[in-house]
Amino acid sequence: MRWCDKGGEILFQSEMEQIKARLEAEGRIQVNDLLRRILEDDRKDPGKAFMKIGERYYNGEHDILQTDFRRTTIYEDDASGNPVGRAFVNENNSNYHNVHNFHRQHVDQKVAYISGRPPSVTVEGAQEDESLKRFEHLITAVTSDEAFADMLQDLETGASNKGVEWLHLYYDPLGVLRYTIVPAEACIPIYDTAYQKELLGMIRRYELTETDSHGKKRSVLHLEWWTKRDVTHFTENKPGEFLLLQSVPHWFGVIKIDGRIVRREPNGWGRVPFIPLYNNSRAQSDLLQNKGLID
């Protein structure tokens, strides 16, 4: 499922400006309707449902495990001669499930073949340009790290199971560039109308366990609406009602004089900081072709 800015449903004046203008001029009603509609479409998306199935099969949780082979239906004729079915349990039948996780074996072999060794990076023109050569060294220092290699394998595994997986870039509080995998099932990408190729926004959804003043715990839905310049945070106050928490830039640049912070400047990437890894041209899970054989 891809959300696009079309037909007055999502019209980006400049990404989040319209959302903020609606909040100020008309309150939360239209924004709540918009978010409810996006989330409802996401819940109904069959592609998202199959992502969870791909993860289950990778973990060996096959559908056949839910079948009880001791149970069957017996048909007998009633007084009028019409067949009537009734449930029957034969305790003498075997209910042993011997699952062969062919899907995981396939995915692990594929990932090992692609990323068994750390990737090598070359920048075109680096041999003639010293600045490009330094840039190549900086990239290689990141990609040759063991943590990057582990992340890459996890990213490929997720894409193989779900059809796509997303990598998110950010700066931590100390100003260090970081990256992390955001599960595809938690992402709702928003693309341009014309070709649905340019990523205009990303809604990330997740739940946090919060404790109220009475010590009662509850799961609260949080949303992050990422654009090319900033991110706006929402929380679900009650079903279908979302509160705007804050809107902040991607990061702040800190200006120091004599070790003292004198100014914090808002900065943005100039693009939505989420990078998709598609499993194939159709973003389909590897399980799609094999599930019938496995079952």
mmCIF file with all atom_site columns, C-alpha atoms in Angstrom, residues 6 8 15 53-54 62 67 74 86 108 112 122 129 132 160 204 225 227 233 235 253 270 273:
data_model
loop_
_atom_site.group_PDB
_atom_site.id
_atom_site.type_symbol
_atom_site.label_atom_id
_atom_site.label_alt_id
_atom_site.label_comp_id
_atom_site.label_asym_id
_atom_site.label_entity_id
_atom_site.label_seq_id
_atom_site.pdbx_PDB_ins_code
_atom_site.Cartn_x
_atom_site.Cartn_y
_atom_site.Cartn_z
_atom_site.occupancy
_atom_site.B_iso_or_equiv
_atom_site.pdbx_formal_charge
_atom_site.auth_seq_id
_atom_site.auth_comp_id
_atom_site.auth_asym_id
_atom_site.auth_atom_id
_atom_site.pdbx_PDB_model_num
ATOM 1  C CA . LYS A 1 6   ? -3.646  13.222  -4.791 1.00 0.00 ? 6   LYS A CA 1
ATOM 2  C CA . GLY A 1 8   ? -7.097  16.782  -2.128 1.00 0.00 ? 8   GLY A CA 1
ATOM 3  C CA . GLU A 1 15  ? 5.256   18.739  3.337  1.00 0.00 ? 15  GLU A CA 1
ATOM 4  C CA . ILE A 1 53  ? 3.465   -14.354 7.493  1.00 0.00 ? 53  ILE A CA 1
ATOM 5  C CA . GLY A 1 54  ? 6.962   -14.169 5.976  1.00 0.00 ? 54  GLY A CA 1
ATOM 6  C CA . HIS A 1 62  ? 4.165   -22.550 9.903  1.00 0.00 ? 62  HIS A CA 1
ATOM 7  C CA . THR A 1 67  ? -3.772  -28.010 12.529 1.00 0.00 ? 67  THR A CA 1
ATOM 8  C CA . ILE A 1 74  ? -17.748 -37.315 10.239 1.00 0.00 ? 74  ILE A CA 1
ATOM 9  C CA . ARG A 1 86  ? -20.201 -33.558 13.320 1.00 0.00 ? 86  ARG A CA 1
ATOM 10 C CA . ASP A 1 108 ? 19.969  -17.638 4.980  1.00 0.00 ? 108 ASP A CA 1
ATOM 11 C CA . ALA A 1 112 ? 25.241  -15.472 2.984  1.00 0.00 ? 112 ALA A CA 1
ATOM 12 C CA . THR A 1 122 ? 34.561  2.577   -4.873 1.00 0.00 ? 122 THR A CA 1
ATOM 13 C CA . ASP A 1 129 ? 40.344  13.596  -7.427 1.00 0.00 ? 129 ASP A CA 1
ATOM 14 C CA . LEU A 1 132 ? 36.728  12.048  -3.817 1.00 0.00 ? 132 LEU A CA 1
ATOM 15 C CA . SER A 1 160 ? 13.583  -11.424 1.731  1.00 0.00 ? 160 SER A CA 1
ATOM 16 C CA . ARG A 1 204 ? 6.398   5.382   11.347 1.00 0.00 ? 204 ARG A CA 1
ATOM 17 C CA . TRP A 1 225 ? 5.506   11.850  10.314 1.00 0.00 ? 225 TRP A CA 1
ATOM 18 C CA . THR A 1 227 ? 9.289   14.851  5.690  1.00 0.00 ? 227 THR A CA 1
ATOM 19 C CA . HIS A 1 233 ? 5.254   13.388  16.584 1.00 0.00 ? 233 HIS A CA 1
ATOM 20 C CA . THR A 1 235 ? 0.308   10.090  20.109 1.00 0.00 ? 235 THR A CA 1
ATOM 21 C CA . GLY A 1 253 ? 23.681  21.982  14.610 1.00 0.00 ? 253 GLY A CA 1
ATOM 22 C CA . GLY A 1 270 ? 16.730  17.618  2.297  1.00 0.00 ? 270 GLY A CA 1
ATOM 23 C CA . PRO A 1 273 ? 15.864  9.832   5.815  1.00 0.00 ? 273 PRO A CA 1
#
